[in-house]
Amino acid sequence: MLLEQTHEKLIAMKLYGMALALKTRLERIDHQSLTREEFFSLLVDDEWLYRENRKLVSRLKVAKFKERAAALEDIDYRTPRDLRKTQVLELAQHTAGSKPTSASSSPAPAAWARATSPKPSAITPAATASACSTCVCRRC
């Protein structure tokens, strides 16, 4: 009875993610050995993730992307951009796995910079001389 009242109060306070997580986490056997602090921390994390996911979904709806089913497999590598399929897939593997604590601890940013930066032979003096004077980046 106490659990149902708590669940109803969470819903009344609009803590939908926590209300859903409370029931599912209490049913799990591996959560029985958690301390109160650990259990509560997991519930708060679930609520935070629930809200972040809702924000993301609403932003994606507003964004109005042209192609909704974009995937790495659909990239056209024939276009001369110096992209290699192996590098892109390797970067996708690094980002899909565990998140590094800092950018320097992962080889993915360096590999991406190498894959997307122009080769020295591609930069000509004529290309650098045509930079406009109003732009800060001096590349347009």
Short mmCIF file of N, CA and C in Angstrom, two decimals:
data_model
loop_
_atom_site.label_atom_id
_atom_site.label_comp_id
_atom_site.label_asym_id
_atom_site.label_seq_id
_atom_site.Cartn_x
_atom_site.Cartn_y
_atom_site.Cartn_z
N MET A 1 0.82 -1.20 0.00
CA MET A 1 0.00 0.00 0.00
C MET A 1 0.87 1.26 0.00
N LEU A 2 1.92 1.26 0.79
CA LEU A 2 2.80 2.41 0.88
C LEU A 2 3.47 2.67 -0.46
N LEU A 3 3.82 1.62 -1.16
CA LEU A 3 4.47 1.76 -2.47
C LEU A 3 3.52 2.41 -3.48
N GLU A 4 2.24 2.02 -3.46
CA GLU A 4 1.27 2.61 -4.37
C GLU A 4 1.06 4.09 -4.08
N GLN A 5 1.03 4.46 -2.82
CA GLN A 5 0.87 5.87 -2.46
C GLN A 5 2.09 6.68 -2.90
N THR A 6 3.25 6.11 -2.72
CA THR A 6 4.47 6.79 -3.15
C THR A 6 4.47 6.96 -4.66
N HIS A 7 4.06 5.93 -5.37
CA HIS A 7 3.99 5.99 -6.82
C HIS A 7 3.01 7.08 -7.27
N GLU A 8 1.85 7.16 -6.64
CA GLU A 8 0.87 8.18 -6.99
C GLU A 8 1.38 9.58 -6.69
N LYS A 9 2.11 9.74 -5.60
CA LYS A 9 2.66 11.05 -5.25
C LYS A 9 3.74 11.48 -6.24
N LEU A 10 4.55 10.52 -6.69
CA LEU A 10 5.57 10.84 -7.69
C LEU A 10 4.93 11.31 -8.99
N ILE A 11 3.85 10.67 -9.38
CA ILE A 11 3.14 11.07 -10.58
C ILE A 11 2.49 12.43 -10.38
N ALA A 12 1.93 12.69 -9.21
CA ALA A 12 1.32 13.99 -8.93
C ALA A 12 2.36 15.11 -8.96
N MET A 13 3.59 14.79 -8.58
CA MET A 13 4.66 15.78 -8.61
C MET A 13 5.33 15.85 -9.98
N LYS A 14 4.79 15.10 -10.94
CA LYS A 14 5.30 15.05 -12.31
C LYS A 14 6.72 14.50 -12.38
N LEU A 15 7.02 13.55 -11.53
CA LEU A 15 8.30 12.83 -11.57
C LEU A 15 8.05 11.47 -12.23
N TYR A 16 7.67 11.52 -13.50
CA TYR A 16 7.26 10.33 -14.22
C TYR A 16 8.39 9.31 -14.37
N GLY A 17 9.58 9.78 -14.64
CA GLY A 17 10.71 8.88 -14.79
C GLY A 17 11.04 8.16 -13.50
N MET A 18 10.96 8.87 -12.39
CA MET A 18 11.24 8.26 -11.10
C MET A 18 10.13 7.26 -10.72
N ALA A 19 8.89 7.60 -11.05
CA ALA A 19 7.77 6.70 -10.75
C ALA A 19 7.91 5.39 -11.51
N LEU A 20 8.28 5.48 -12.77
CA LEU A 20 8.47 4.28 -13.58
C LEU A 20 9.66 3.47 -13.07
N ALA A 21 10.73 4.16 -12.73
CA ALA A 21 11.95 3.47 -12.28
C ALA A 21 11.75 2.82 -10.91
N LEU A 22 10.93 3.42 -10.07
CA LEU A 22 10.72 2.86 -8.72
C LEU A 22 10.17 1.44 -8.81
N LYS A 23 9.16 1.26 -9.61
CA LYS A 23 8.56 -0.08 -9.73
C LYS A 23 9.52 -1.07 -10.38
N THR A 24 10.17 -0.66 -11.45
CA THR A 24 11.04 -1.60 -12.15
C THR A 24 12.28 -1.95 -11.33
N ARG A 25 12.81 -0.98 -10.62
CA ARG A 25 14.02 -1.25 -9.82
C ARG A 25 13.71 -2.08 -8.57
N LEU A 26 12.54 -1.94 -8.00
CA LEU A 26 12.19 -2.76 -6.84
C LEU A 26 11.99 -4.23 -7.22
N GLU A 27 11.59 -4.47 -8.47
CA GLU A 27 11.38 -5.83 -8.93
C GLU A 27 12.67 -6.57 -9.26
N ARG A 28 13.72 -5.82 -9.50
CA ARG A 28 15.00 -6.44 -9.90
C ARG A 28 15.69 -7.04 -8.69
N ILE A 29 16.16 -8.26 -8.85
CA ILE A 29 16.83 -8.97 -7.76
C ILE A 29 18.19 -8.36 -7.44
N ASP A 30 18.90 -7.90 -8.46
CA ASP A 30 20.24 -7.37 -8.22
C ASP A 30 20.22 -6.01 -7.51
N HIS A 31 19.06 -5.38 -7.37
CA HIS A 31 18.97 -4.11 -6.65
C HIS A 31 18.60 -4.29 -5.18
N GLN A 32 18.36 -5.50 -4.77
CA GLN A 32 17.98 -5.75 -3.37
C GLN A 32 19.13 -5.47 -2.41
N SER A 33 20.35 -5.62 -2.87
CA SER A 33 21.50 -5.44 -1.98
C SER A 33 22.01 -4.00 -1.95
N LEU A 34 21.38 -3.09 -2.67
CA LEU A 34 21.82 -1.70 -2.69
C LEU A 34 21.46 -0.98 -1.40
N THR A 35 22.30 -0.04 -1.00
CA THR A 35 21.97 0.79 0.16
C THR A 35 20.90 1.79 -0.25
N ARG A 36 20.32 2.46 0.72
CA ARG A 36 19.29 3.44 0.43
C ARG A 36 19.82 4.57 -0.45
N GLU A 37 21.03 5.01 -0.14
CA GLU A 37 21.63 6.11 -0.89
C GLU A 37 21.87 5.71 -2.35
N GLU A 38 22.36 4.51 -2.56
CA GLU A 38 22.62 4.03 -3.91
C GLU A 38 21.31 3.89 -4.69
N PHE A 39 20.29 3.35 -4.03
CA PHE A 39 19.00 3.16 -4.67
C PHE A 39 18.38 4.50 -5.04
N PHE A 40 18.43 5.44 -4.11
CA PHE A 40 17.88 6.76 -4.37
C PHE A 40 18.65 7.46 -5.48
N SER A 41 19.94 7.29 -5.49
CA SER A 41 20.77 7.88 -6.54
C SER A 41 20.38 7.34 -7.91
N LEU A 42 20.11 6.05 -7.99
CA LEU A 42 19.67 5.45 -9.25
C LEU A 42 18.31 6.02 -9.69
N LEU A 43 17.41 6.22 -8.73
CA LEU A 43 16.10 6.78 -9.07
C LEU A 43 16.24 8.21 -9.59
N VAL A 44 17.10 9.00 -8.96
CA VAL A 44 17.33 10.37 -9.42
C VAL A 44 17.96 10.35 -10.81
N ASP A 45 18.89 9.46 -11.04
CA ASP A 45 19.50 9.34 -12.37
C ASP A 45 18.47 8.97 -13.43
N ASP A 46 17.56 8.07 -13.06
CA ASP A 46 16.51 7.66 -14.01
C ASP A 46 15.60 8.84 -14.35
N GLU A 47 15.25 9.64 -13.35
CA GLU A 47 14.41 10.82 -13.60
C GLU A 47 15.14 11.82 -14.49
N TRP A 48 16.42 12.03 -14.23
CA TRP A 48 17.20 12.97 -15.03
C TRP A 48 17.28 12.50 -16.48
N LEU A 49 17.56 11.20 -16.68
CA LEU A 49 17.62 10.64 -18.03
C LEU A 49 16.28 10.74 -18.75
N TYR A 50 15.20 10.50 -18.01
CA TYR A 50 13.86 10.60 -18.58
C TYR A 50 13.61 12.01 -19.11
N ARG A 51 13.99 13.01 -18.32
CA ARG A 51 13.78 14.40 -18.73
C ARG A 51 14.69 14.78 -19.89
N GLU A 52 15.94 14.35 -19.85
CA GLU A 52 16.86 14.66 -20.94
C GLU A 52 16.39 14.02 -22.25
N ASN A 53 15.89 12.80 -22.18
CA ASN A 53 15.39 12.12 -23.38
C ASN A 53 14.16 12.84 -23.94
N ARG A 54 13.29 13.32 -23.06
CA ARG A 54 12.11 14.07 -23.52
C ARG A 54 12.52 15.38 -24.19
N LYS A 55 13.52 16.05 -23.62
CA LYS A 55 14.02 17.28 -24.24
C LYS A 55 14.58 16.99 -25.63
N LEU A 56 15.34 15.92 -25.72
CA LEU A 56 15.95 15.56 -27.00
C LEU A 56 14.89 15.23 -28.05
N VAL A 57 13.88 14.49 -27.65
CA VAL A 57 12.81 14.13 -28.58
C VAL A 57 12.08 15.38 -29.06
N SER A 58 11.81 16.31 -28.16
CA SER A 58 11.10 17.52 -28.58
C SER A 58 11.99 18.39 -29.47
N ARG A 59 13.28 18.45 -29.19
CA ARG A 59 14.19 19.22 -30.05
C ARG A 59 14.30 18.59 -31.43
N LEU A 60 14.30 17.27 -31.49
CA LEU A 60 14.37 16.60 -32.79
C LEU A 60 13.11 16.84 -33.61
N LYS A 61 11.97 16.95 -32.95
CA LYS A 61 10.73 17.23 -33.67
C LYS A 61 10.76 18.64 -34.24
N VAL A 62 11.29 19.58 -33.47
CA VAL A 62 11.34 20.97 -33.90
C VAL A 62 12.40 21.18 -34.98
N ALA A 63 13.45 20.38 -34.98
CA ALA A 63 14.57 20.57 -35.89
C ALA A 63 14.18 20.40 -37.35
N LYS A 64 13.22 19.58 -37.64
CA LYS A 64 12.74 19.35 -39.00
C LYS A 64 13.87 18.97 -39.96
N PHE A 65 14.57 17.93 -39.62
CA PHE A 65 15.65 17.44 -40.47
C PHE A 65 15.08 16.95 -41.80
N LYS A 66 15.86 17.13 -42.85
CA LYS A 66 15.41 16.71 -44.17
C LYS A 66 15.33 15.18 -44.24
N GLU A 67 16.34 14.52 -43.74
CA GLU A 67 16.38 13.07 -43.80
C GLU A 67 16.39 12.52 -42.38
N ARG A 68 15.33 11.86 -42.00
CA ARG A 68 15.19 11.38 -40.63
C ARG A 68 15.91 10.05 -40.39
N ALA A 69 16.12 9.29 -41.43
CA ALA A 69 16.72 7.97 -41.27
C ALA A 69 18.18 7.97 -41.71
N ALA A 70 18.92 8.99 -41.33
CA ALA A 70 20.33 9.06 -41.72
C ALA A 70 21.13 8.03 -40.93
N ALA A 71 22.10 7.43 -41.60
CA ALA A 71 22.94 6.42 -40.96
C ALA A 71 24.34 6.50 -41.53
N LEU A 72 25.28 5.99 -40.78
CA LEU A 72 26.67 6.00 -41.25
C LEU A 72 26.85 5.20 -42.53
N GLU A 73 26.02 4.19 -42.69
CA GLU A 73 26.13 3.34 -43.87
C GLU A 73 25.71 4.09 -45.14
N ASP A 74 24.99 5.20 -44.99
CA ASP A 74 24.49 5.94 -46.15
C ASP A 74 25.46 7.02 -46.63
N ILE A 75 26.60 7.19 -46.01
CA ILE A 75 27.55 8.21 -46.41
C ILE A 75 28.13 7.87 -47.77
N ASP A 76 28.17 8.88 -48.65
CA ASP A 76 28.74 8.70 -49.98
C ASP A 76 30.23 8.99 -49.90
N TYR A 77 31.03 7.96 -50.00
CA TYR A 77 32.48 8.11 -49.89
C TYR A 77 33.13 8.44 -51.23
N ARG A 78 32.35 8.45 -52.29
CA ARG A 78 32.90 8.78 -53.60
C ARG A 78 33.14 10.28 -53.76
N THR A 79 32.42 11.08 -53.00
CA THR A 79 32.61 12.52 -53.03
C THR A 79 34.00 12.85 -52.51
N PRO A 80 34.76 13.71 -53.19
CA PRO A 80 36.14 13.98 -52.76
C PRO A 80 36.21 14.82 -51.49
N ARG A 81 36.13 14.15 -50.35
CA ARG A 81 36.23 14.83 -49.05
C ARG A 81 37.34 14.24 -48.21
N ASP A 82 38.11 13.35 -48.75
CA ASP A 82 39.17 12.66 -48.02
C ASP A 82 38.64 11.92 -46.80
N LEU A 83 37.45 11.37 -46.93
CA LEU A 83 36.89 10.53 -45.87
C LEU A 83 37.13 9.08 -46.23
N ARG A 84 37.55 8.34 -45.25
CA ARG A 84 37.71 6.90 -45.47
C ARG A 84 36.71 6.17 -44.59
N LYS A 85 36.08 5.20 -45.17
CA LYS A 85 35.03 4.47 -44.49
C LYS A 85 35.54 3.83 -43.20
N THR A 86 36.75 3.30 -43.23
CA THR A 86 37.29 2.64 -42.04
C THR A 86 37.46 3.64 -40.90
N GLN A 87 37.89 4.85 -41.20
CA GLN A 87 38.07 5.85 -40.16
C GLN A 87 36.74 6.28 -39.56
N VAL A 88 35.74 6.49 -40.40
CA VAL A 88 34.43 6.92 -39.92
C VAL A 88 33.81 5.83 -39.04
N LEU A 89 33.90 4.59 -39.46
CA LEU A 89 33.35 3.50 -38.66
C LEU A 89 34.12 3.33 -37.35
N GLU A 90 35.43 3.56 -37.39
CA GLU A 90 36.23 3.49 -36.17
C GLU A 90 35.81 4.59 -35.20
N LEU A 91 35.57 5.79 -35.71
CA LEU A 91 35.12 6.88 -34.86
C LEU A 91 33.74 6.59 -34.28
N ALA A 92 32.88 6.00 -35.08
CA ALA A 92 31.54 5.66 -34.60
C ALA A 92 31.63 4.63 -33.48
N GLN A 93 32.56 3.71 -33.57
CA GLN A 93 32.75 2.72 -32.52
C GLN A 93 33.20 3.38 -31.24
N HIS A 94 34.10 4.35 -31.34
CA HIS A 94 34.60 5.04 -30.15
C HIS A 94 33.51 5.86 -29.48
N THR A 95 32.65 6.49 -30.25
CA THR A 95 31.60 7.31 -29.66
C THR A 95 30.44 6.47 -29.14
N ALA A 96 30.22 5.30 -29.70
CA ALA A 96 29.14 4.44 -29.24
C ALA A 96 29.51 3.70 -27.96
N GLY A 97 30.78 3.54 -27.71
CA GLY A 97 31.22 2.85 -26.51
C GLY A 97 31.16 3.74 -25.29
N SER A 98 32.01 3.46 -24.32
CA SER A 98 32.01 4.25 -23.11
C SER A 98 32.56 5.64 -23.39
N LYS A 99 31.99 6.62 -22.68
CA LYS A 99 32.40 8.00 -22.87
C LYS A 99 33.71 8.25 -22.13
N PRO A 100 34.70 8.84 -22.79
CA PRO A 100 35.94 9.16 -22.10
C PRO A 100 35.73 10.34 -21.15
N THR A 101 36.59 10.44 -20.14
CA THR A 101 36.45 11.52 -19.19
C THR A 101 36.97 12.83 -19.75
N SER A 102 37.93 12.78 -20.64
CA SER A 102 38.41 13.99 -21.28
C SER A 102 38.69 13.69 -22.74
N ALA A 103 38.73 14.75 -23.52
CA ALA A 103 38.94 14.55 -24.97
C ALA A 103 40.32 14.00 -25.27
N SER A 104 41.27 14.29 -24.41
CA SER A 104 42.63 13.81 -24.68
C SER A 104 42.82 12.34 -24.37
N SER A 105 41.87 11.75 -23.64
CA SER A 105 42.03 10.34 -23.29
C SER A 105 41.54 9.40 -24.37
N SER A 106 40.95 9.94 -25.42
CA SER A 106 40.42 9.11 -26.49
C SER A 106 41.12 9.44 -27.79
N PRO A 107 41.43 8.42 -28.60
CA PRO A 107 42.05 8.69 -29.89
C PRO A 107 41.05 9.19 -30.93
N ALA A 108 39.76 9.16 -30.63
CA ALA A 108 38.75 9.52 -31.61
C ALA A 108 38.85 10.97 -32.08
N PRO A 109 39.00 12.00 -31.21
CA PRO A 109 39.09 13.36 -31.73
C PRO A 109 40.30 13.57 -32.63
N ALA A 110 41.44 12.99 -32.28
CA ALA A 110 42.63 13.15 -33.10
C ALA A 110 42.45 12.46 -34.45
N ALA A 111 41.82 11.29 -34.44
CA ALA A 111 41.59 10.56 -35.69
C ALA A 111 40.61 11.33 -36.57
N TRP A 112 39.61 11.94 -35.96
CA TRP A 112 38.64 12.71 -36.73
C TRP A 112 39.32 13.94 -37.33
N ALA A 113 40.18 14.59 -36.56
CA ALA A 113 40.89 15.76 -37.07
C ALA A 113 41.78 15.37 -38.25
N ARG A 114 42.44 14.23 -38.16
CA ARG A 114 43.29 13.78 -39.27
C ARG A 114 42.45 13.44 -40.49
N ALA A 115 41.27 12.85 -40.25
CA ALA A 115 40.43 12.42 -41.36
C ALA A 115 39.79 13.60 -42.08
N THR A 116 39.47 14.67 -41.36
CA THR A 116 38.74 15.78 -41.97
C THR A 116 39.60 16.96 -42.34
N SER A 117 40.82 17.03 -41.84
CA SER A 117 41.66 18.19 -42.16
C SER A 117 42.20 18.06 -43.58
N PRO A 118 42.31 19.20 -44.28
CA PRO A 118 42.82 19.13 -45.65
C PRO A 118 44.31 18.80 -45.66
N LYS A 119 44.70 18.14 -46.71
CA LYS A 119 46.11 17.80 -46.86
C LYS A 119 46.88 19.07 -47.18
N PRO A 120 48.17 19.17 -46.78
CA PRO A 120 48.95 20.38 -47.06
C PRO A 120 48.98 20.74 -48.54
N SER A 121 48.94 19.75 -49.42
CA SER A 121 48.97 20.03 -50.85
C SER A 121 47.66 20.65 -51.32
N ALA A 122 46.57 20.47 -50.54
CA ALA A 122 45.27 21.02 -50.93
C ALA A 122 45.18 22.51 -50.62
N ILE A 123 46.03 23.02 -49.74
CA ILE A 123 46.01 24.43 -49.39
C ILE A 123 47.00 25.15 -50.29
N THR A 124 46.49 26.05 -51.10
CA THR A 124 47.35 26.79 -52.03
C THR A 124 47.45 28.24 -51.59
N PRO A 125 48.50 28.95 -51.99
CA PRO A 125 48.60 30.36 -51.64
C PRO A 125 47.43 31.17 -52.19
N ALA A 126 46.87 30.78 -53.33
CA ALA A 126 45.74 31.49 -53.90
C ALA A 126 44.50 31.33 -53.01
N ALA A 127 44.35 30.16 -52.39
CA ALA A 127 43.20 29.93 -51.53
C ALA A 127 43.28 30.76 -50.26
N THR A 128 44.48 30.94 -49.73
CA THR A 128 44.63 31.73 -48.51
C THR A 128 44.58 33.21 -48.80
N ALA A 129 44.95 33.64 -50.01
CA ALA A 129 44.94 35.05 -50.34
C ALA A 129 43.55 35.58 -50.59
N SER A 130 42.61 34.70 -50.91
CA SER A 130 41.26 35.15 -51.23
C SER A 130 40.36 35.27 -50.00
N ALA A 131 40.93 35.26 -48.81
CA ALA A 131 40.12 35.37 -47.60
C ALA A 131 39.55 36.77 -47.50
N CYS A 132 38.31 36.88 -47.05
CA CYS A 132 37.70 38.19 -46.92
C CYS A 132 38.22 38.87 -45.66
N SER A 133 38.19 40.18 -45.63
CA SER A 133 38.76 40.92 -44.51
C SER A 133 37.77 41.06 -43.36
N THR A 134 36.48 40.75 -43.57
CA THR A 134 35.50 40.93 -42.50
C THR A 134 35.34 39.69 -41.64
N CYS A 135 35.76 38.55 -42.14
CA CYS A 135 35.56 37.29 -41.42
C CYS A 135 36.72 37.04 -40.47
N VAL A 136 36.40 36.55 -39.30
CA VAL A 136 37.42 36.27 -38.30
C VAL A 136 38.25 35.06 -38.69
N CYS A 137 37.63 34.06 -39.28
CA CYS A 137 38.34 32.83 -39.59
C CYS A 137 39.27 32.97 -40.80
N ARG A 138 39.06 33.97 -41.62
CA ARG A 138 39.90 34.24 -42.80
C ARG A 138 39.88 33.07 -43.80
N ARG A 139 38.80 32.30 -43.85
CA ARG A 139 38.73 31.19 -44.79
C ARG A 139 37.61 31.35 -45.81
N CYS A 140 36.81 32.34 -45.68
CA CYS A 140 35.68 32.45 -46.62
C CYS A 140 36.00 33.35 -47.79
#
